[in-house]
Coordinates of N, CA, C and O in Angstrom, one line a residue:
M1 N -40.1 69.4 20.4 CA -41.1 69.9 21.2 C -40.7 69.7 22.7 O -40.1 68.7 23.1
S2 N -41.1 70.6 23.5 CA -40.7 70.6 24.9 C -41.6 69.6 25.7 O -42.7 69.3 25.3
P3 N -41.1 69.0 26.8 CA -41.8 68.1 27.6 C -43.1 68.7 28.1 O -44.1 68.0 28.2
G4 N -43.1 70.0 28.4 CA -44.4 70.6 28.9 C -45.5 70.6 27.9 O -46.7 70.4 28.2
L5 N -45.1 70.8 26.6 CA -46.1 70.7 25.6 C -46.6 69.3 25.4 O -47.8 69.1 25.1
W6 N -45.8 68.3 25.5 CA -46.3 66.9 25.4 C -47.2 66.6 26.5 O -48.3 65.9 26.3
V7 N -46.9 67.0 27.7 CA -47.8 66.8 28.9 C -49.2 67.5 28.6 O -50.2 66.9 28.8
L8 N -49.2 68.7 28.1 CA -50.4 69.4 27.8 C -51.2 68.7 26.7 O -52.4 68.5 26.9
L9 N -50.6 68.2 25.7 CA -51.3 67.5 24.6 C -51.9 66.2 25.1 O -53.0 65.8 24.8
V10 N -51.1 65.4 25.9 CA -51.7 64.2 26.5 C -52.9 64.5 27.4 O -53.9 63.8 27.4
A11 N -52.8 65.5 28.2 CA -53.8 65.9 29.1 C -55.1 66.3 28.4 O -56.2 65.9 28.7
V12 N -54.9 67.0 27.3 CA -56.1 67.4 26.5 C -56.7 66.2 25.8 O -57.9 66.1 25.8
A13 N -55.9 65.3 25.3 CA -56.4 64.1 24.6 C -57.2 63.2 25.6 O -58.2 62.7 25.3
V14 N -56.6 63.0 26.8 CA -57.3 62.2 27.8 C -58.6 62.9 28.3 O -59.7 62.2 28.4
A15 N -58.6 64.2 28.5 CA -59.8 64.9 28.9 C -60.9 64.8 27.8 O -62.1 64.5 28.0
A16 N -60.5 64.9 26.5 CA -61.4 64.8 25.4 C -62.0 63.4 25.3 O -63.2 63.2 25.1
G17 N -61.2 62.4 25.5 CA -61.6 61.0 25.5 C -62.6 60.7 26.6 O -63.7 60.1 26.3
L18 N -62.3 61.1 27.8 CA -63.2 60.9 28.9 C -64.6 61.7 28.7 O -65.6 61.2 29.0
G19 N -64.5 62.9 28.1 CA -65.7 63.7 27.9 C -66.6 63.0 26.8 O -67.8 62.9 27.0
L20 N -66.0 62.4 25.8 CA -66.7 61.7 24.7 C -67.4 60.5 25.3 O -68.5 60.1 25.0
Y21 N -66.6 59.7 26.1 CA -67.2 58.5 26.8 C -68.4 58.9 27.7 O -69.4 58.2 27.6
R22 N -68.2 59.9 28.5 CA -69.3 60.3 29.3 C -70.6 60.7 28.6 O -71.7 60.4 28.9
A23 N -70.3 61.5 27.5 CA -71.4 61.9 26.7 C -72.2 60.8 26.0 O -73.4 60.8 25.8
A24 N -71.4 59.7 25.6 CA -72.0 58.6 25.0 C -72.8 57.7 25.9 O -73.7 57.0 25.5
T25 N -72.4 57.6 27.2 CA -73.0 56.7 28.1 C -74.0 57.4 29.1 O -74.8 56.7 29.7
D26 N -74.0 58.7 29.2 CA -74.8 59.4 30.2 C -76.3 59.2 29.9 O -76.7 59.4 28.7
G27 N -77.1 58.7 30.8 CA -78.5 58.6 30.6 C -79.0 57.3 30.0 O -80.1 57.1 29.8
R28 N -78.1 56.4 29.6 CA -78.4 55.2 29.0 C -78.9 54.2 30.0 O -78.2 54.0 31.0
F29 N -80.0 53.5 29.7 CA -80.4 52.4 30.6 C -79.7 51.2 30.3 O -79.6 50.8 29.1
R30 N -79.2 50.5 31.3 CA -78.4 49.3 31.2 C -78.5 48.4 32.4 O -78.1 48.8 33.5
G31 N -79.1 47.3 32.2 CA -79.2 46.2 33.3 C -79.7 46.7 34.6 O -80.3 47.8 34.7
T32 N -79.5 45.9 35.6 CA -79.9 46.1 36.9 C -78.8 45.8 37.9 O -77.8 45.2 37.5
H33 N -78.9 46.1 39.1 CA -78.0 45.8 40.1 C -78.6 44.9 41.2 O -79.8 45.0 41.4
E34 N -77.8 44.1 41.8 CA -78.3 43.2 42.8 C -78.5 44.1 44.1 O -77.7 44.8 44.5
V35 N -79.7 43.9 44.7 CA -80.0 44.6 45.9 C -79.3 43.9 47.0 O -79.4 42.7 47.2
R36 N -78.6 44.6 47.9 CA -77.8 44.0 49.0 C -78.8 43.3 49.9 O -79.8 43.9 50.3
G37 N -78.4 42.1 50.3 CA -79.2 41.4 51.3 C -80.4 40.7 50.6 O -81.2 40.1 51.3
A38 N -80.5 40.8 49.3 CA -81.6 40.1 48.6 C -81.2 38.8 48.0 O -80.1 38.3 48.2
Q39 N -82.0 38.2 47.2 CA -81.8 36.9 46.6 C -80.7 37.0 45.6 O -80.5 38.1 45.0
P40 N -80.0 35.9 45.3 CA -78.9 36.0 44.3 C -79.4 36.4 42.9 O -80.5 36.1 42.5
A41 N -78.6 37.1 42.2 CA -79.0 37.7 40.9 C -79.2 36.6 39.8 O -79.8 36.8 38.8
A42 N -78.7 35.4 40.1 CA -78.8 34.3 39.1 C -80.2 33.7 39.0 O -80.5 33.0 38.1
Q43 N -81.0 34.1 39.9 CA -82.4 33.6 39.9 C -83.2 34.2 38.8 O -82.8 35.2 38.2
A44 N -84.3 33.6 38.5 CA -85.2 34.0 37.4 C -85.7 35.4 37.7 O -85.8 35.9 38.8
A45 N -86.1 36.2 36.6 CA -86.5 37.5 36.8 C -87.7 37.7 37.7 O -87.9 38.6 38.4
D46 N -88.6 36.7 37.7 CA -89.8 36.7 38.5 C -89.5 36.6 40.0 O -90.3 36.9 40.8
D47 N -88.3 36.1 40.3 CA -87.9 35.9 41.7 C -87.2 37.1 42.3 O -86.8 37.1 43.5
R48 N -87.0 38.1 41.5 CA -86.3 39.3 42.0 C -87.1 40.0 43.1 O -88.4 40.1 43.0
P49 N -86.5 40.5 44.1 CA -87.2 41.1 45.2 C -87.7 42.5 44.8 O -87.1 43.2 43.9
A50 N -88.8 43.0 45.4 CA -89.3 44.3 45.1 C -88.4 45.3 45.8 O -87.8 45.1 46.9
V51 N -88.2 46.5 45.2 CA -87.5 47.6 45.8 C -88.4 48.3 46.7 O -89.4 48.9 46.3
D52 N -88.1 48.3 48.0 CA -88.9 49.0 49.0 C -88.3 50.4 49.2 O -87.3 50.6 49.9
F53 N -89.0 51.4 48.6 CA -88.5 52.8 48.7 C -89.5 53.7 49.6 O -89.2 54.8 49.7
G54 N -90.5 53.1 50.0 CA -91.5 53.8 50.9 C -92.5 54.6 50.2 O -93.1 55.5 50.8
G55 N -92.7 54.4 48.9 CA -93.6 55.2 48.1 C -94.6 54.3 47.4 O -94.6 53.1 47.4
D56 N -95.6 54.9 46.7 CA -96.6 54.2 45.9 C -96.0 53.9 44.6 O -95.4 54.6 43.9
L57 N -96.4 52.6 44.1 CA -96.0 52.2 42.8 C -97.1 52.5 41.7 O -98.2 52.6 42.1
G58 N -96.6 52.7 40.5 CA -97.5 52.9 39.4 C -98.1 51.5 39.0 O -97.5 50.5 39.3
E59 N -99.3 51.5 38.4 CA -99.9 50.3 38.0 C -99.0 49.5 37.0 O -98.9 48.3 37.2
R60 N -98.4 50.2 36.0 CA -97.6 49.5 35.1 C -96.1 49.6 35.4 O -95.4 48.6 35.4
A61 N -95.7 50.8 35.8 CA -94.2 51.0 36.1 C -94.1 52.2 36.9 O -94.9 53.1 37.0
T62 N -92.9 52.3 37.6 CA -92.6 53.4 38.4 C -91.2 53.9 38.0 O -90.3 53.1 37.8
L63 N -91.0 55.2 37.7 CA -89.7 55.8 37.4 C -89.2 56.4 38.7 O -89.7 57.4 39.2
L64 N -88.3 55.7 39.3 CA -87.7 56.1 40.6 C -86.4 56.8 40.4 O -85.4 56.3 40.0
Q65 N -86.5 58.1 40.7 CA -85.3 59.0 40.4 C -84.6 59.4 41.7 O -85.3 59.8 42.7
F66 N -83.3 59.2 41.8 CA -82.5 59.6 42.9 C -81.8 60.9 42.5 O -81.1 61.0 41.5
S67 N -82.0 62.0 43.3 CA -81.4 63.2 43.0 C -80.9 63.9 44.2 O -81.1 63.4 45.3
S68 N -80.2 65.0 44.0 CA -79.7 65.8 45.1 C -80.0 67.3 44.9 O -80.3 67.7 43.8
A69 N -79.9 68.1 45.9 CA -80.3 69.5 45.8 C -79.6 70.3 44.8 O -80.2 71.2 44.1
F70 N -78.3 70.2 44.7 CA -77.5 71.0 43.8 C -77.1 70.4 42.5 O -76.1 70.7 41.9
C71 N -77.9 69.5 42.0 CA -77.6 68.7 40.8 C -78.4 69.3 39.6 O -79.6 69.1 39.6
A72 N -77.7 69.9 38.7 CA -78.4 70.5 37.5 C -79.0 69.4 36.6 O -80.1 69.6 36.2
P73 N -78.3 68.3 36.3 CA -78.9 67.3 35.5 C -80.2 66.7 36.1 O -81.0 66.1 35.4
C74 N -80.3 66.7 37.5 CA -81.4 66.2 38.2 C -82.7 66.9 37.8 O -83.8 66.3 37.6
R75 N -82.6 68.2 37.6 CA -83.8 69.0 37.1 C -84.2 68.6 35.7 O -85.4 68.5 35.5
A76 N -83.3 68.4 34.8 CA -83.6 67.9 33.5 C -84.3 66.6 33.5 O -85.3 66.3 32.9
A77 N -83.7 65.7 34.4 CA -84.3 64.3 34.5 C -85.7 64.4 35.1 O -86.6 63.7 34.7
R78 N -85.9 65.3 36.1 CA -87.2 65.4 36.7 C -88.2 65.8 35.7 O -89.3 65.3 35.6
R79 N -87.9 66.8 34.9 CA -88.8 67.3 33.8 C -89.1 66.2 32.8 O -90.3 65.9 32.5
T80 N -88.1 65.5 32.3 CA -88.3 64.4 31.4 C -89.1 63.3 31.9 O -90.1 62.8 31.3
L81 N -88.8 62.8 33.1 CA -89.5 61.7 33.7 C -91.0 62.1 34.1 O -91.9 61.3 33.9
G82 N -91.2 63.3 34.5 CA -92.5 63.8 34.8 C -93.4 63.8 33.5 O -94.5 63.5 33.5
E83 N -92.8 64.3 32.4 CA -93.5 64.3 31.1 C -93.9 62.9 30.7 O -95.0 62.7 30.2
V84 N -93.0 62.0 30.8 CA -93.3 60.6 30.4 C -94.4 60.0 31.3 O -95.3 59.3 30.9
A85 N -94.3 60.2 32.6 CA -95.3 59.7 33.6 C -96.6 60.3 33.3 O -97.7 59.6 33.4
T86 N -96.7 61.5 32.9 CA -98.0 62.1 32.5 C -98.5 61.6 31.2 O -99.7 61.4 31.1
A87 N -97.7 61.3 30.3 CA -98.1 60.9 28.9 C -98.5 59.4 28.9 O -99.3 59.0 28.0
V88 N -97.8 58.6 29.7 CA -98.0 57.1 29.6 C -98.9 56.6 30.8 O -98.6 56.8 31.9
P89 N -100.1 56.0 30.4 CA -101.0 55.6 31.5 C -100.3 54.5 32.4 O -99.6 53.6 31.8
G90 N -100.6 54.5 33.7 CA -100.1 53.5 34.6 C -98.6 53.7 35.0 O -98.1 52.8 35.7
V91 N -98.0 54.8 34.6 CA -96.6 55.0 35.0 C -96.6 56.2 35.9 O -97.2 57.2 35.7
S92 N -95.8 56.0 37.0 CA -95.7 57.1 38.0 C -94.2 57.5 38.1 O -93.3 56.7 37.8
H93 N -94.0 58.7 38.5 CA -92.6 59.2 38.7 C -92.5 59.6 40.2 O -93.3 60.3 40.8
V94 N -91.5 59.0 40.9 CA -91.2 59.3 42.3 C -89.7 59.7 42.4 O -88.8 59.1 41.8
E95 N -89.5 60.8 43.1 CA -88.2 61.4 43.3 C -87.8 61.2 44.7 O -88.5 61.5 45.6
V96 N -86.6 60.7 44.9 CA -86.0 60.5 46.3 C -84.8 61.3 46.4 O -83.9 61.3 45.5
D97 N -84.7 62.1 47.5 CA -83.5 62.9 47.8 C -82.4 61.9 48.3 O -82.6 61.4 49.4
A98 N -81.4 61.8 47.5 CA -80.3 60.8 47.9 C -79.6 61.2 49.2 O -79.2 60.3 49.9
E99 N -79.6 62.5 49.5 CA -78.9 62.9 50.7 C -79.7 62.5 52.0 O -79.1 62.3 53.0
S100 N -81.0 62.5 51.9 CA -81.8 62.2 53.1 C -82.1 60.8 53.3 O -82.6 60.4 54.3
D101 N -81.8 59.9 52.3 CA -82.1 58.5 52.4 C -80.9 57.7 52.1 O -80.9 56.9 51.1
L102 N -79.8 57.9 52.8 CA -78.5 57.2 52.5 C -78.6 55.7 52.6 O -77.9 55.0 51.9
E103 N -79.4 55.2 53.5 CA -79.5 53.7 53.7 C -80.1 53.1 52.4 O -79.5 52.1 51.9
L104 N -81.1 53.7 51.8 CA -81.7 53.2 50.5 C -80.7 53.4 49.4 O -80.5 52.5 48.6
V105 N -79.9 54.5 49.4 CA -78.9 54.7 48.3 C -77.9 53.6 48.4 O -77.5 53.1 47.3
R106 N -77.4 53.3 49.6 CA -76.4 52.3 49.7 C -76.9 50.9 49.3 O -76.2 50.1 48.7
R107 N -78.1 50.6 49.8 CA -78.7 49.3 49.5 C -78.9 49.0 48.0 O -78.7 47.9 47.6
L108 N -79.3 50.1 47.3 CA -79.5 49.9 45.9 C -78.3 50.2 45.0 O -78.4 50.0 43.8
G109 N -77.2 50.6 45.6 CA -76.0 50.8 44.9 C -76.0 52.0 44.0 O -75.5 52.0 42.9
I110 N -76.6 53.1 44.5 CA -76.7 54.3 43.7 C -75.3 55.0 43.9 O -75.0 55.3 45.1
L111 N -74.6 55.3 42.8 CA -73.3 55.9 42.9 C -73.3 57.4 42.6 O -72.3 58.1 42.9
R112 N -74.3 57.9 41.8 CA -74.3 59.3 41.4 C -75.7 59.7 41.2 O -76.6 58.9 41.1
T113 N -75.9 61.0 41.1 CA -77.2 61.6 40.8 C -77.1 62.4 39.5 O -76.1 63.0 39.2
P114 N -78.2 62.4 38.7 CA -79.4 61.6 38.9 C -79.2 60.1 38.5 O -78.4 59.8 37.5
T115 N -79.8 59.2 39.2 CA -79.9 57.8 38.8 C -81.4 57.5 38.7 O -82.1 57.8 39.7
T116 N -81.8 56.9 37.7 CA -83.2 56.5 37.5 C -83.4 55.0 37.4 O -82.7 54.4 36.6
L117 N -84.2 54.5 38.3 CA -84.6 53.0 38.2 C -86.0 52.9 37.6 O -86.9 53.7 38.0
V118 N -86.1 52.0 36.7 CA -87.4 51.6 36.2 C -87.9 50.4 36.9 O -87.3 49.3 36.8
L119 N -89.0 50.5 37.6 CA -89.6 49.4 38.4 C -90.8 48.9 37.7 O -91.6 49.7 37.2
D120 N -91.1 47.6 37.7 CA -92.3 47.1 37.1 C -93.5 47.3 38.1 O -93.3 47.9 39.2
G121 N -94.6 46.8 37.8 CA -95.8 47.1 38.6 C -95.8 46.5 40.0 O -96.5 46.9 40.9
R122 N -94.9 45.5 40.2 CA -94.7 44.9 41.5 C -93.5 45.5 42.2 O -93.2 45.0 43.3
G123 N -92.8 46.4 41.7 CA -91.7 47.1 42.3 C -90.4 46.5 42.1 O -89.4 46.8 42.8
R124 N -90.3 45.6 41.1 CA -89.0 44.9 40.9 C -88.2 45.8 39.8 O -88.8 46.3 38.8
E125 N -86.9 45.9 40.0 CA -86.1 46.7 39.1 C -86.0 46.0 37.8 O -85.6 44.9 37.7
V126 N -86.2 46.8 36.7 CA -86.1 46.3 35.4 C -84.8 46.8 34.7 O -84.1 46.0 34.1
T127 N -84.5 48.0 34.9 CA -83.3 48.6 34.4 C -83.0 49.9 35.1 O -83.9 50.4 35.9
R128 N -81.8 50.5 34.9 CA -81.4 51.8 35.5 C -80.5 52.6 34.6 O -79.9 52.0 33.7
A129 N -80.5 53.8 34.9 CA -79.6 54.8 34.1 C -79.0 55.8 35.1 O -79.7 56.3 36.0
S130 N -77.7 56.0 34.8 CA -77.1 57.1 35.5 C -77.0 58.3 34.6 O -76.6 58.1 33.4
G131 N -77.3 59.5 35.1 CA -77.3 60.7 34.2 C -78.7 61.0 33.8 O -79.7 60.2 34.1
A132 N -78.9 62.1 33.1 CA -80.2 62.5 32.7 C -80.6 61.8 31.4 O -80.0 62.1 30.4
P133 N -81.6 60.9 31.4 CA -82.0 60.2 30.2 C -82.9 61.1 29.3 O -83.5 62.1 29.8
T134 N -82.9 60.8 28.0 CA -83.8 61.5 27.1 C -85.2 60.9 27.1 O -85.3 59.7 27.7
K135 N -86.2 61.5 26.6 CA -87.5 61.0 26.5 C -87.5 59.6 25.8 O -88.2 58.7 26.2
D136 N -86.8 59.6 24.7 CA -86.8 58.3 23.9 C -86.1 57.2 24.7 O -86.6 56.0 24.6
Q137 N -85.1 57.5 25.4 CA -84.4 56.5 26.3 C -85.4 55.9 27.3 O -85.5 54.7 27.6
V138 N -86.2 56.8 27.9 CA -87.2 56.4 29.0 C -88.3 55.6 28.3 O -88.7 54.5 28.9
M139 N -88.7 56.0 27.2 CA -89.8 55.2 26.5 C -89.3 53.8 26.1 O -90.0 52.8 26.3
N140 N -88.1 53.7 25.6 CA -87.5 52.4 25.3 C -87.3 51.5 26.5 O -87.5 50.3 26.5
A141 N -87.0 52.2 27.7 CA -86.8 51.4 28.9 C -88.2 50.9 29.4 O -88.3 49.8 29.9
L142 N -89.2 51.7 29.2 CA -90.6 51.3 29.6 C -91.1 50.2 28.7 O -91.9 49.3 29.2
A143 N -90.6 50.1 27.5 CA -91.0 49.0 26.6 C -90.5 47.6 27.2 O -91.1 46.6 27.0
L144 N -89.4 47.7 28.0 CA -88.9 46.4 28.6 C -89.8 45.9 29.7 O -89.9 44.7 30.0
V145 N -90.6 46.8 30.3 CA -91.6 46.4 31.3 C -92.7 45.6 30.6 O -93.2 44.7 31.2
G146 N -93.1 46.1 29.5 CA -94.2 45.5 28.8 C -95.6 45.9 29.3 O -95.6 46.6 30.4
P147 N -96.7 45.6 28.6 CA -98.0 46.0 29.1 C -98.4 45.1 30.3 O -98.1 44.0 30.4
E148 N -99.1 45.7 31.2 CA -99.6 45.0 32.4 C -101.1 45.1 32.4 O -101.8 45.9 32.0

């Protein structure tokens, strides 16, 4: 086999592997990030600082979505999060344009759009997901908040 064919096969294998990885992890809620300038992450969950995004919080939880104008997955995430917020009492959906609020994006460590933060009733981050989550993933993330 020629060297060019080997390079092509390796490139296809790497691209397929990266595509499968992204498909498996996109939209999954996992952990939280430390807010810059806030208290250390090693403290108890009740000591976490509230995320100040300049909007109103839901009674039970807030689905805080960071999106951008030309982001196709952002539209799917907007639709899914809106449906969940309508269906679940005490949950609100707030969308932030990542391009217009770069200070907040940097402070919260948002690396791509869409990114969804699940905040509890006091505005503390419970979990986050990069990519467009499914309705089931959002409902499971809201279960982490618990009833208030």
